[in-house]
Tab-separated table of C-alpha atoms and ligand atoms in Angstrom:
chain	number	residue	atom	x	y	z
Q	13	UNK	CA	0.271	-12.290	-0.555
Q	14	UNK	CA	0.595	-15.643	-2.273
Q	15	UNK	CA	-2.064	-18.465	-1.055
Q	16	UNK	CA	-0.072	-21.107	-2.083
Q	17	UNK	CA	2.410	-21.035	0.494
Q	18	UNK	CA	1.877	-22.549	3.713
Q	19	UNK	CA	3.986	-20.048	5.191
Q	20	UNK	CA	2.142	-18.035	7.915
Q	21	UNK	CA	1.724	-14.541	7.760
Q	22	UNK	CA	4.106	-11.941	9.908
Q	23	UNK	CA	1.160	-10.567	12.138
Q	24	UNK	CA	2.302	-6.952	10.681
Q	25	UNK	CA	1.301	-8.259	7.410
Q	26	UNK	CA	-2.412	-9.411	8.414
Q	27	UNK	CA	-4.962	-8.108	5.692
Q	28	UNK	CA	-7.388	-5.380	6.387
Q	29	UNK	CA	-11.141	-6.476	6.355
Q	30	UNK	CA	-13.861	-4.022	6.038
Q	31	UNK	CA	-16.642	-5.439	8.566
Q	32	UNK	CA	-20.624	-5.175	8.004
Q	33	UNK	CA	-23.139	-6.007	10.891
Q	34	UNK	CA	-26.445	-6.582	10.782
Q	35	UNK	CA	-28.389	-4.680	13.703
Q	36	UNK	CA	-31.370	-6.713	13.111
Q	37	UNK	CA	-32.870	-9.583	11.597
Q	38	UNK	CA	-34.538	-8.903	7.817
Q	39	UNK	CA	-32.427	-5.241	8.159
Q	40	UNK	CA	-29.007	-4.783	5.529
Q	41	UNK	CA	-25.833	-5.083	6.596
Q	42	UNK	CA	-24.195	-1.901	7.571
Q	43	UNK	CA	-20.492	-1.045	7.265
Q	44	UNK	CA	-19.290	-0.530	10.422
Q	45	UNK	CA	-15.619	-0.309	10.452
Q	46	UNK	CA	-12.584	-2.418	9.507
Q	47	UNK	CA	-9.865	-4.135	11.107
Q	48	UNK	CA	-6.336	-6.174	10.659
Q	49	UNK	CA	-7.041	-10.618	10.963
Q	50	UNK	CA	-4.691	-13.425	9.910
Q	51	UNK	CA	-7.973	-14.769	7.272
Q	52	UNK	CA	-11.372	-13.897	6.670
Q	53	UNK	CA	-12.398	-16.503	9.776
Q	54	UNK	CA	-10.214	-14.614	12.197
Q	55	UNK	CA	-11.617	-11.512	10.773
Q	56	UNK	CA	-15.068	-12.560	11.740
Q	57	UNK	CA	-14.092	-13.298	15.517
Q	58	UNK	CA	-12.731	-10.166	15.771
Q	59	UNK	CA	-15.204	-8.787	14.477
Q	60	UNK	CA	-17.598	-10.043	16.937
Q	61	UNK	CA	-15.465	-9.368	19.608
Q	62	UNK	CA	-14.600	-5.304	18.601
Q	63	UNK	CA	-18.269	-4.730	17.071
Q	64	UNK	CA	-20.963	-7.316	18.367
Q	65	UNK	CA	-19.783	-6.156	22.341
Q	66	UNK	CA	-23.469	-4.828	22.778
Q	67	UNK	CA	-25.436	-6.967	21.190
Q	68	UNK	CA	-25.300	-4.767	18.181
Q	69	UNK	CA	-25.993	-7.403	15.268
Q	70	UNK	CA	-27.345	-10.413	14.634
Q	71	UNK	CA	-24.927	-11.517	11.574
Q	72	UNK	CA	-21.655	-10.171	10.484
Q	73	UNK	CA	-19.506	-9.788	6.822
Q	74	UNK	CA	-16.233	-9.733	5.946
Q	75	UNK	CA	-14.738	-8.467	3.246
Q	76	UNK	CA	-11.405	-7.871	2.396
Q	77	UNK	CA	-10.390	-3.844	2.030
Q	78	UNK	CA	-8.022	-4.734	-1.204
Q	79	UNK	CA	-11.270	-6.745	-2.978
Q	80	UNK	CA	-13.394	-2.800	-2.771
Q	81	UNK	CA	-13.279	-0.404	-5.555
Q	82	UNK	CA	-14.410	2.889	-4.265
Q	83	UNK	CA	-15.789	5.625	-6.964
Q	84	UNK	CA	-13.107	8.120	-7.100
Q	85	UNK	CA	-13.561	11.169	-4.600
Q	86	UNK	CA	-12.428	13.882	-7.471
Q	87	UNK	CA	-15.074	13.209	-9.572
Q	88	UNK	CA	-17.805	13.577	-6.467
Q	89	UNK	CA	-19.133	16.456	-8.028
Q	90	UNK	CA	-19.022	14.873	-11.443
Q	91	UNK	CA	-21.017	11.982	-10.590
Q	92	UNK	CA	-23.211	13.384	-8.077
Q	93	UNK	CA	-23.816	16.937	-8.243
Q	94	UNK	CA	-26.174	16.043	-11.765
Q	95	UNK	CA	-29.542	14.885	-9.371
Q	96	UNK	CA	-29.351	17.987	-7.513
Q	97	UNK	CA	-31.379	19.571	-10.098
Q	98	UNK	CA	-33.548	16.453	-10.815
Q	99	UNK	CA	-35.994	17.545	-8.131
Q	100	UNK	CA	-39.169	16.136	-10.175
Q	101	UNK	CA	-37.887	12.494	-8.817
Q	102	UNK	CA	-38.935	13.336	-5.708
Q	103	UNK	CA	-42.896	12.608	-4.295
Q	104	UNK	CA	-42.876	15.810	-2.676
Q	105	UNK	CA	-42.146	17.848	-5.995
Q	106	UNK	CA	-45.860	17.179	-6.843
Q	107	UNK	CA	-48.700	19.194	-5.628
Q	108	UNK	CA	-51.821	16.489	-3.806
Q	109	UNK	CA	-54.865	18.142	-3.186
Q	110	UNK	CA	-55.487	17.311	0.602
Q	111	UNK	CA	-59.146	16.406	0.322
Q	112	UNK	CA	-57.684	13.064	-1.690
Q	113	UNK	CA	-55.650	12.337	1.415
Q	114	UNK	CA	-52.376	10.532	1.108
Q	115	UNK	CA	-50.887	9.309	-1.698
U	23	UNK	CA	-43.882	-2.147	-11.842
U	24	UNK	CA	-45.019	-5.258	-9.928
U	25	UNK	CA	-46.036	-8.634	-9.068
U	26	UNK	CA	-49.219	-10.347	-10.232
U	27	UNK	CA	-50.930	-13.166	-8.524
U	28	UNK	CA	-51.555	-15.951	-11.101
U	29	UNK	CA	-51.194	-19.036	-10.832
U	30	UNK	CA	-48.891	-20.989	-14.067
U	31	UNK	CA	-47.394	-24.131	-11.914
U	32	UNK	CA	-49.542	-26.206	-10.651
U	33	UNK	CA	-46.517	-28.371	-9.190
U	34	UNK	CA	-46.277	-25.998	-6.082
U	35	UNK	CA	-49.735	-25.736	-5.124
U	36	UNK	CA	-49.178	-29.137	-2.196
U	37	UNK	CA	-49.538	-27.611	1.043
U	38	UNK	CA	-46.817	-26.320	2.297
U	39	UNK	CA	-46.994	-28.767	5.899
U	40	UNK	CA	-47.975	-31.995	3.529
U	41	UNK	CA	-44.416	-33.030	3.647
U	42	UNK	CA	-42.890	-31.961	7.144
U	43	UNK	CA	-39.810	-32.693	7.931
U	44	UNK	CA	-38.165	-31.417	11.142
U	45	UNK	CA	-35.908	-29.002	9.628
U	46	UNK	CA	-39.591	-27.523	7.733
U	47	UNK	CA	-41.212	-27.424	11.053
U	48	UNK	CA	-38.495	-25.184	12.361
U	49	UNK	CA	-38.631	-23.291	9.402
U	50	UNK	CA	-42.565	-22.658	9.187
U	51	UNK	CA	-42.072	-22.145	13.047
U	52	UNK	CA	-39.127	-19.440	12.296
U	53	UNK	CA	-41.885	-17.598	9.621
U	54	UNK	CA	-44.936	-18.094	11.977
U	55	UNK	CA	-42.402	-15.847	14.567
U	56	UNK	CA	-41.898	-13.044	12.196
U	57	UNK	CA	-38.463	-14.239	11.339
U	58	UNK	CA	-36.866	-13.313	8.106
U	59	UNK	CA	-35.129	-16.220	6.202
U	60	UNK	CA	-31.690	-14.965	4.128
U	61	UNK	CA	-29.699	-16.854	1.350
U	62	UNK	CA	-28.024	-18.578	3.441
U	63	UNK	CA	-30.588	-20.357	5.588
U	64	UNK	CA	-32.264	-23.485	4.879
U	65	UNK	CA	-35.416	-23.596	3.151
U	66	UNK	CA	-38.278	-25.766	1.802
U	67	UNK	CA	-37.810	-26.256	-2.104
U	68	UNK	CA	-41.397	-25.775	-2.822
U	69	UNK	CA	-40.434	-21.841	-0.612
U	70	UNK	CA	-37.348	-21.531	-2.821
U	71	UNK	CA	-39.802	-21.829	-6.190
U	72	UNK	CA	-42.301	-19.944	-5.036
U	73	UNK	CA	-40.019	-16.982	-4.142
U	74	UNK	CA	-38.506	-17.716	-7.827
U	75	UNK	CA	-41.483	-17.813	-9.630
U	76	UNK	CA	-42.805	-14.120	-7.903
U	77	UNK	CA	-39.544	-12.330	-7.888
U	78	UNK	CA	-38.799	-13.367	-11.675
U	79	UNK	CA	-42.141	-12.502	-12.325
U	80	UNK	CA	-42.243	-9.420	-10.538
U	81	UNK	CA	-38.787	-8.321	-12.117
U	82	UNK	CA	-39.905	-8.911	-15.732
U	83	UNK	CA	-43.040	-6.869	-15.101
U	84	UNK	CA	-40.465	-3.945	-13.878
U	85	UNK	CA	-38.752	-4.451	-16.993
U	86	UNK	CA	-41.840	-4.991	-19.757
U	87	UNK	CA	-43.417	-2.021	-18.045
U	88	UNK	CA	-40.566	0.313	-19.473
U	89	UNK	CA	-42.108	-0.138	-22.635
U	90	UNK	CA	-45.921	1.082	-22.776
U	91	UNK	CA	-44.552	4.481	-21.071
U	92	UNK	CA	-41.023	4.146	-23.340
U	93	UNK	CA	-42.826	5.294	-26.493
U	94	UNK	CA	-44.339	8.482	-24.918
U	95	UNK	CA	-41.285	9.912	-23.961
U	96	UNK	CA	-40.248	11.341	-27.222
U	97	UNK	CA	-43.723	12.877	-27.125
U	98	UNK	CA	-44.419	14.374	-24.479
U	99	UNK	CA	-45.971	17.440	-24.151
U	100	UNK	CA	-43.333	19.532	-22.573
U	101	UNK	CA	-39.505	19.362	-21.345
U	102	UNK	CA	-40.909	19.412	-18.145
U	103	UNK	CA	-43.000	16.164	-18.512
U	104	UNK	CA	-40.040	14.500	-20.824
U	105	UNK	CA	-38.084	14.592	-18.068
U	106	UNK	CA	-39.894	13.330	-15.441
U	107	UNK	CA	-41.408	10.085	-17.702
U	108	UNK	CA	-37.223	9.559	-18.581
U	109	UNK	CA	-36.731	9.511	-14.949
U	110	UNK	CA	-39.643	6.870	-14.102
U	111	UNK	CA	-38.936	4.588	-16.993
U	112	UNK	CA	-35.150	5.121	-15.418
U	113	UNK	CA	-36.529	3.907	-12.308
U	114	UNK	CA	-38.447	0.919	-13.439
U	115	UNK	CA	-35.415	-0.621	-15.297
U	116	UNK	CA	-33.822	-0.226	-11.944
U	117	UNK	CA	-36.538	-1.814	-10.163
U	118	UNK	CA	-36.076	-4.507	-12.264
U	119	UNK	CA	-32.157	-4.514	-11.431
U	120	UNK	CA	-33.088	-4.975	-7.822
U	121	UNK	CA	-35.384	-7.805	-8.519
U	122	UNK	CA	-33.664	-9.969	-10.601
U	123	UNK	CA	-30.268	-9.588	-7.987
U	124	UNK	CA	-33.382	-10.934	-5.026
U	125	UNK	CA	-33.886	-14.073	-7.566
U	126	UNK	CA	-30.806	-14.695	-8.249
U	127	UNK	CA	-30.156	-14.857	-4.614
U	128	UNK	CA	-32.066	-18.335	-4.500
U	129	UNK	CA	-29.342	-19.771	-7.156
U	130	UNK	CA	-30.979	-19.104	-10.215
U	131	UNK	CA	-28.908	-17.682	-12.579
U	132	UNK	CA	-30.016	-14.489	-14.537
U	133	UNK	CA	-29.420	-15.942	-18.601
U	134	UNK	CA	-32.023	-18.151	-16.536
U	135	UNK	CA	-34.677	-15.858	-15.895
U	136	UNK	CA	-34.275	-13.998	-19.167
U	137	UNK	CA	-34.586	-16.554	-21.134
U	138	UNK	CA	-37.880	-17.419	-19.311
U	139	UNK	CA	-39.164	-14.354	-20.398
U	140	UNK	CA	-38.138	-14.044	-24.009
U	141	UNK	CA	-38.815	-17.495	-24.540
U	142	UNK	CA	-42.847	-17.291	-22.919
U	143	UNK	CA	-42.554	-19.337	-20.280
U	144	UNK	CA	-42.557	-16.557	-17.578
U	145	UNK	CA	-45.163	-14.452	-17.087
U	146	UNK	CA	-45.585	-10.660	-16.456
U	147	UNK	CA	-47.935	-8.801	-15.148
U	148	UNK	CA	-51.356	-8.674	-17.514
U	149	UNK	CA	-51.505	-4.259	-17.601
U	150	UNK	CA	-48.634	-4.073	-19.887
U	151	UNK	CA	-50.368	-5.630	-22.654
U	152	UNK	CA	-52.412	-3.095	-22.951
U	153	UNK	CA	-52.017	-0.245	-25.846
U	154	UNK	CA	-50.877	3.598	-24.452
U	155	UNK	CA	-52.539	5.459	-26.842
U	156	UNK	CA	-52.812	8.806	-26.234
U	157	UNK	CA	-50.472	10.888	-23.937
U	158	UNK	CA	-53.686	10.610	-21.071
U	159	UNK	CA	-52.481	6.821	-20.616
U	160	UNK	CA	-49.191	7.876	-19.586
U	161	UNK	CA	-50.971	9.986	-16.726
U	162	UNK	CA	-53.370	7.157	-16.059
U	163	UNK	CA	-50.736	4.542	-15.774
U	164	UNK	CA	-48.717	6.485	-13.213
U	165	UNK	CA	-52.006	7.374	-11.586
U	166	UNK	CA	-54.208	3.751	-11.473
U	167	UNK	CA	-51.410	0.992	-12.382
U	168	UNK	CA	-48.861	2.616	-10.069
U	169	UNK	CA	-50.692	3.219	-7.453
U	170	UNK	CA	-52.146	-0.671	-7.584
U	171	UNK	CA	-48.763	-1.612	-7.706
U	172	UNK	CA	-48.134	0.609	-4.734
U	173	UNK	CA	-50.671	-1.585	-3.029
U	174	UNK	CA	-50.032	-4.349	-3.856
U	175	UNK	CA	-45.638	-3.788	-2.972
U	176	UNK	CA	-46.115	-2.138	0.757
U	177	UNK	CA	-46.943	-5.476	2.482
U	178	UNK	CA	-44.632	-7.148	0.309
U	179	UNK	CA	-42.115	-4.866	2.329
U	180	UNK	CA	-42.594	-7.458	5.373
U	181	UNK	CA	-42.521	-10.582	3.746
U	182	UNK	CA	-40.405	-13.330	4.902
U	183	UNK	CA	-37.793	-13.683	2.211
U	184	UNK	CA	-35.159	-10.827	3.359
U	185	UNK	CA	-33.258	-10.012	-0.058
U	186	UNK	CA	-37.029	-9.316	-1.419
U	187	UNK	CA	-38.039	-7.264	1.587
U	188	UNK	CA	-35.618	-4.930	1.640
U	189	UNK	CA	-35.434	-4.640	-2.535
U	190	UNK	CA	-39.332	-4.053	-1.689
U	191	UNK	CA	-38.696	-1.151	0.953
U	192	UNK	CA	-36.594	0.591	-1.936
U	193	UNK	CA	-38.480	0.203	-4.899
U	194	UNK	CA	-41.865	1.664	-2.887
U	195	UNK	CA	-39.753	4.924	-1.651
U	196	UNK	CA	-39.267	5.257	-5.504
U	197	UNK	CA	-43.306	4.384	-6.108
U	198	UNK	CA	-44.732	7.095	-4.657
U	199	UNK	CA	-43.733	9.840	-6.946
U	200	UNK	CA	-44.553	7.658	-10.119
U	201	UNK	CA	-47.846	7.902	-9.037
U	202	UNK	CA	-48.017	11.154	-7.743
U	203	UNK	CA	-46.907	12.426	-11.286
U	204	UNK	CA	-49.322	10.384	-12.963
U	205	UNK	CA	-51.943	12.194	-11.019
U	206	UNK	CA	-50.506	15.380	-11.582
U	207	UNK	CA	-50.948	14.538	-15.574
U	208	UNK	CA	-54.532	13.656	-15.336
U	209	UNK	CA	-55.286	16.629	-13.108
U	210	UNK	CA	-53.763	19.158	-15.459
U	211	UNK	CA	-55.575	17.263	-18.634
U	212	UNK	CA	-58.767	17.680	-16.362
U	213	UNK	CA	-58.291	21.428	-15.454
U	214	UNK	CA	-57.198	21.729	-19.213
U	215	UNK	CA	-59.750	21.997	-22.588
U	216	UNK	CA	-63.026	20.231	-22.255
U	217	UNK	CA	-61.138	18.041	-25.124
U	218	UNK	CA	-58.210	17.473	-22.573
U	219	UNK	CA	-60.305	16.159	-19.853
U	220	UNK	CA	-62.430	14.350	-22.450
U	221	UNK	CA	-59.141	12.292	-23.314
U	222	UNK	CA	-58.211	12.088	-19.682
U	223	UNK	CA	-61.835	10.280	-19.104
U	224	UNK	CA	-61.396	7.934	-22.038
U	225	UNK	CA	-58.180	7.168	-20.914
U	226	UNK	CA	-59.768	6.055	-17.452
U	227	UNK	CA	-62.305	3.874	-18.833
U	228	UNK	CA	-60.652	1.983	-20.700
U	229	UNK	CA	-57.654	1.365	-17.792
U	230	UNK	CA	-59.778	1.070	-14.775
U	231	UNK	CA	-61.029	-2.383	-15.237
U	232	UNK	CA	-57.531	-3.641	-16.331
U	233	UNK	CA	-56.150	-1.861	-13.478
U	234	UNK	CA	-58.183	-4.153	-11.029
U	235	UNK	CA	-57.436	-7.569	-12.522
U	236	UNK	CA	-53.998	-6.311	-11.757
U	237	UNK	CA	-54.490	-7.856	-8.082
U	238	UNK	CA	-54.702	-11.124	-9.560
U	239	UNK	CA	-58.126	-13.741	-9.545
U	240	UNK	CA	-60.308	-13.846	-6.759
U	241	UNK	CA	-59.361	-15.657	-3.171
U	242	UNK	CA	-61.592	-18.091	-3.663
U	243	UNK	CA	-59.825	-18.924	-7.495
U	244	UNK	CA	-56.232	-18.371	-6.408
U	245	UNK	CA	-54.530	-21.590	-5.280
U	246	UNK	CA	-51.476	-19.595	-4.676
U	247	UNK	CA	-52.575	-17.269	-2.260
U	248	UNK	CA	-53.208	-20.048	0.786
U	249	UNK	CA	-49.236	-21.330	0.186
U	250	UNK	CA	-48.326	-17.780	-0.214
U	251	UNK	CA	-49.582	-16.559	3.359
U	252	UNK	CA	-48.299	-19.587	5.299
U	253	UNK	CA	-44.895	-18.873	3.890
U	254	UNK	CA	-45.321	-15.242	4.878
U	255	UNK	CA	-44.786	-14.554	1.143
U	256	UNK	CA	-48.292	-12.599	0.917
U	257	UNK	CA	-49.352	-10.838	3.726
U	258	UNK	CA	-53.280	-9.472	2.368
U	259	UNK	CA	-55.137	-11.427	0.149
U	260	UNK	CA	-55.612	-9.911	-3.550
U	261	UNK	CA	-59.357	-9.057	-3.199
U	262	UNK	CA	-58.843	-7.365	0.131
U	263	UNK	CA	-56.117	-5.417	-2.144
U	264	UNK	CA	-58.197	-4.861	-4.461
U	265	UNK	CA	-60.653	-3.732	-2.381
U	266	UNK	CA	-58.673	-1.117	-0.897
U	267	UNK	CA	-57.680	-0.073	-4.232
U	268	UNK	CA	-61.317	0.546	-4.839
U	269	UNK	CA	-61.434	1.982	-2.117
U	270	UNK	CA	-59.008	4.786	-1.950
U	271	UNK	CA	-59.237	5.491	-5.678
U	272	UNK	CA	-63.191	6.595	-6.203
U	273	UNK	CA	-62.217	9.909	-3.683
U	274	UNK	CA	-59.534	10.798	-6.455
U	275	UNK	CA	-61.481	10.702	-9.278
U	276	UNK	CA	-64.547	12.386	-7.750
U	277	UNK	CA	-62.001	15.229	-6.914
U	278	UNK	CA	-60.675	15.294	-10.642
U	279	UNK	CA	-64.683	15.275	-12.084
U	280	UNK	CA	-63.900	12.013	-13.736
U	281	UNK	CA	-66.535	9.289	-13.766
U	282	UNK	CA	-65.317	5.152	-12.630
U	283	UNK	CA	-67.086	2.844	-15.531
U	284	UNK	CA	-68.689	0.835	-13.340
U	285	UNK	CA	-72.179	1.434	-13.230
U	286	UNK	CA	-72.352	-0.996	-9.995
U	287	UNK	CA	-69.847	1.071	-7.969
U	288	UNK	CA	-71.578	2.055	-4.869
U	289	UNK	CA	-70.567	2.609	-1.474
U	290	UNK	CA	-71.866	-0.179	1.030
U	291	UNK	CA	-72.719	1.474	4.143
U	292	UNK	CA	-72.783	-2.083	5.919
U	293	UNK	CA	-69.471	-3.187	4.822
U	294	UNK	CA	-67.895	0.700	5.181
U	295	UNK	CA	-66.443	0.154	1.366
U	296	UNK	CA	-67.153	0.094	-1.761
U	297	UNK	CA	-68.851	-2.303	-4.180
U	298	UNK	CA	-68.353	-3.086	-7.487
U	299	UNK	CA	-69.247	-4.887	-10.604
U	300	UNK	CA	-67.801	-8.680	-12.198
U	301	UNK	CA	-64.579	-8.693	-13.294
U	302	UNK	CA	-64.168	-10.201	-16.826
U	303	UNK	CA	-62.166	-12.613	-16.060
U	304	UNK	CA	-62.217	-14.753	-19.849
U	305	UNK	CA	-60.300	-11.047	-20.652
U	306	UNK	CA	-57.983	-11.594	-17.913
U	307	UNK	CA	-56.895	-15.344	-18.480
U	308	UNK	CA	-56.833	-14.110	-22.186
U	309	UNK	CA	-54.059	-11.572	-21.686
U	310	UNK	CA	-51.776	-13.353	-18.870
U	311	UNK	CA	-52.260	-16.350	-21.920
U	312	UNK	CA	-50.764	-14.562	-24.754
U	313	UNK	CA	-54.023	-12.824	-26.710
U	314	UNK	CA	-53.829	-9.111	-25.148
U	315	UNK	CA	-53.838	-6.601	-27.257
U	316	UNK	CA	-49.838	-6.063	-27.101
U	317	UNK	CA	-48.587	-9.619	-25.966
U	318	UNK	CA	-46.575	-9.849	-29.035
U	319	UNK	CA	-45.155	-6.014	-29.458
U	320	UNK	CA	-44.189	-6.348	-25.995
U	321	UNK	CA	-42.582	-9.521	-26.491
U	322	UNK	CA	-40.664	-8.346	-29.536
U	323	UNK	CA	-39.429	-4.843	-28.158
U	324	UNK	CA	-38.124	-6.841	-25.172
U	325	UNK	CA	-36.020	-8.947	-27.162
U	326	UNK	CA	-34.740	-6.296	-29.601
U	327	UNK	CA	-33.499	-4.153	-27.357
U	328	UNK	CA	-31.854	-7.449	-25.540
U	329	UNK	CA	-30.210	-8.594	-28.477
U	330	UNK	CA	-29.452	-4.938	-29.825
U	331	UNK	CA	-27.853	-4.465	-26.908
U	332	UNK	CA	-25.556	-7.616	-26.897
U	333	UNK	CA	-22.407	-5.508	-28.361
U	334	UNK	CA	-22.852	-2.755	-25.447
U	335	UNK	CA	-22.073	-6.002	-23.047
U	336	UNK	CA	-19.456	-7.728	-25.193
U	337	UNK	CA	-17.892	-4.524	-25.613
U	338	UNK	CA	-18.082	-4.003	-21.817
U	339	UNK	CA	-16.473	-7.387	-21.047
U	340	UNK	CA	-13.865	-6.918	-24.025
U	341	UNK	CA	-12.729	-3.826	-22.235
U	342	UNK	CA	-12.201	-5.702	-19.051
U	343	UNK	CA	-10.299	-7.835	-20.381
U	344	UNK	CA	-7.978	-5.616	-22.236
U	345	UNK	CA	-7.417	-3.509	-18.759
U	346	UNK	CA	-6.754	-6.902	-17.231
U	347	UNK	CA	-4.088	-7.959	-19.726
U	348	UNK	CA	-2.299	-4.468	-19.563
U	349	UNK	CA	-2.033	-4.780	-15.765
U	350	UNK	CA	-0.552	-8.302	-15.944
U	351	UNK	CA	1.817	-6.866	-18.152
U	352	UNK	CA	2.748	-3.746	-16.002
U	353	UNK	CA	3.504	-6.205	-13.643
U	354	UNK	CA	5.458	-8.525	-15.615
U	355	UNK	CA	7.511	-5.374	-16.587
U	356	UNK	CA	7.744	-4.192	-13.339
U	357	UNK	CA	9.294	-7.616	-11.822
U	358	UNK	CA	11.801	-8.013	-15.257
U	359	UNK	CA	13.049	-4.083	-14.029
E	2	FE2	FE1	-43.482	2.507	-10.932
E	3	FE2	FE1	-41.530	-0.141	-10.421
């Protein structure tokens, strides 16, 4: 797609946007699914009119699909599989003596 | 690790409503209501440096912190242990990460912050000036400072500024077991040799009173705390903090047979807590100022391993580059076939 041009897109050619919402104020934005818009201003009033239909955010992102770089799914166990065995990160690896109480 | 209330600029201590504008009513109204306040929303300048100065602040003291615990980890005791410090130091670097992305957030830029730090001008928290010097401190530390920073992070969880509540909410799921395995080192040293839990109990005294200037100078000394709470910045005052610290912690080292030294800890029926004796304060301003026992060590490891670790980012970016030229040339080739 050049910017340059002032020539409008073929609606068949309309980028893909992933689309975020945020359910609630002070909460992160969640991905939430992804559709086709002419620009990243269309994209949001779609958005809101595909994902916002019950109320279900207070603020909504755009981003376009081609701008993500996704960790490659052949290397999941690679990358992943390596904290399985790192169990000591977790608080309830550790042994607290209940007359302490919580900690 | 953690934030520490002091106060350094004495340019943000006006009252918050001493200038009101309409656009800071609705904003002070929008924070009275709960509300959270993101990047994007307007905000008070004096709101925008506060946030600055405590998230920098707080991220340096993430990053400093690395470095009393750092030098144990090629010494301790076991595999086991080894481990588990690498992971927490691992963890504090990232907590750091988090922290400096929350800053930057308010358009400061991070060759900003950093140089802050290295050059003095920002301040971390006052613990990490203190000397680890036997493997007992590394237990202690995960035991006292994490758990004050534990404290001290929860209600920071609700505060008004949302990038730094929800870095908050992450970095205290990752709190918990830095303390808990801090514990679990003092209570072995303590179920260990009489020498062990000799160590473990020198370790304690001389970490317990630093521990509690962590929460900063008292209400009625901290000009920060009043602007703080009306911008919904600080949600419990640091002596109520540190009260609770108090509090909580005298039950865990009654349980491990180690002894608090504070001959004026007592529990106050009336008040259903704990008193305690004077903080030394002249120690306190002394360390935030420069004259702990580490300032300088601290100071010089940071910026070592900053400027040792230059070619690791100008390698990085080099690399990027180089990928970037080859796939403007795949394309060129591509279009000329
Ligand atoms: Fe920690
Ligand atoms: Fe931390």
């Amino acid at each position: 797609m050049s910017d340059s041009s002032s020539k409008s897109l073929a609606p068949t050619d309309w980028p893909l946007f992933e689309v975020f919402i945020r359910s609630k104020q002070g909460l992160d934005h969640k991905h939430v699914g992804s559709l086709h818009a002419s620009d990243a201003e269309h994209a949001i009033a779609l958005a809101r009119d595909v994902y916002t239909r019950r109320q279900e955010g207070v603020s909504i992102w755009v981003v376009p699909s081609k701008a993500i770089t996704a960790s490659n799914p052949a290397l999941k166990n690679e990358n992943f599989d390596p904290m399985a065995s790192k169990i000591y990160r977790h608080p309830t690896f550790y042994d607290i003596p209940e007359e302490i109480g919580h900690m | 690790m953690y934030t520490q209330a002091i106060d350094t600029d004495p340019t943000s201590r006006n009252s918050p409503t001493s200038h009101a504008s309409v656009a800071e009513d609705v904003f002070l109204a929008r924070i009275a209501q709960d509300e959270k306040i993101e990047p994007q929303d307007w905000m008070p300048e004096a709101y925008r440096k506060t946030l600055v100065r405590q998230i920098s602040q707080h991220a340096h003291s993430e990053v400093v912190g690395m470095l009393p615990e750092g030098g144990w980890i090629t010494r301790a005791p076991s595999l086991r242990r080894k481990e588990i410090l690498l992971a927490k130091v691992q963890d504090e670097g990232g907590h750091g990460l988090y922290l400096y992305s929350a800053a930057e957030t308010l358009g400061v830029s991070r060759e900003q912050l950093i140089d802050a730090l290295h050059s003095g001008k920002a301040k971390y928290s006052s613990i990490f000036n203190y000397e680890t010097k036997t493997w007992a401190d590394i237990g202690t530390i995960g035991w006292l400072v994490d758990g004050a920073a534990i404290m001290n992070q929860v209600p920071l969880c609700r505060c008004s500024y949302g990038p730094y509540a929800r870095a908050m909410i992450r970095i205290c799921k990752e709190e918990s077991f830095h303390q808990r395995q801090g514990f679990d080192i003092v209570r072995a040293l303590c179920e260990g040799t009489p020498e062990q839990k000799a160590m473990a109990q020198e370790s304690l005294n001389r970490w317990w009173w630093p521990t509690l200037m962590m929460f900063g100078p008292h209400d009625s000394d901290s000009t920060h705390t009043g602007q703080a709470s009306a911008y919904g910045i600080k949600r419990i005052s640091n002596d109520d903090l540190r009260q609770k610290f108090v509090d909580v912690t005298v039950a865990q080292a009654e349980f491990l047979g180690l002894s608090i030294p504070d001959p004026a800890l007592r529990w106050n029926a009336e008040r259903g807590h704990y008193d305690f004796g004077k903080i030394d304060w002249d120690e306190f301003w002394r360390v935030v100022n420069g004259q702990g026992p580490c300032n300088e060590a601290r100071m010089h490891d940071r910026i070592s391993a900053f400027e040792e670790g230059r070619w690791v980012r100008d390698a990085a970016s080099a690399h990027a580059a180089k990928r970037a030229a080859r796939a403007v040339a795949r394309a060129g080739a591509l279009e000329a076939a």
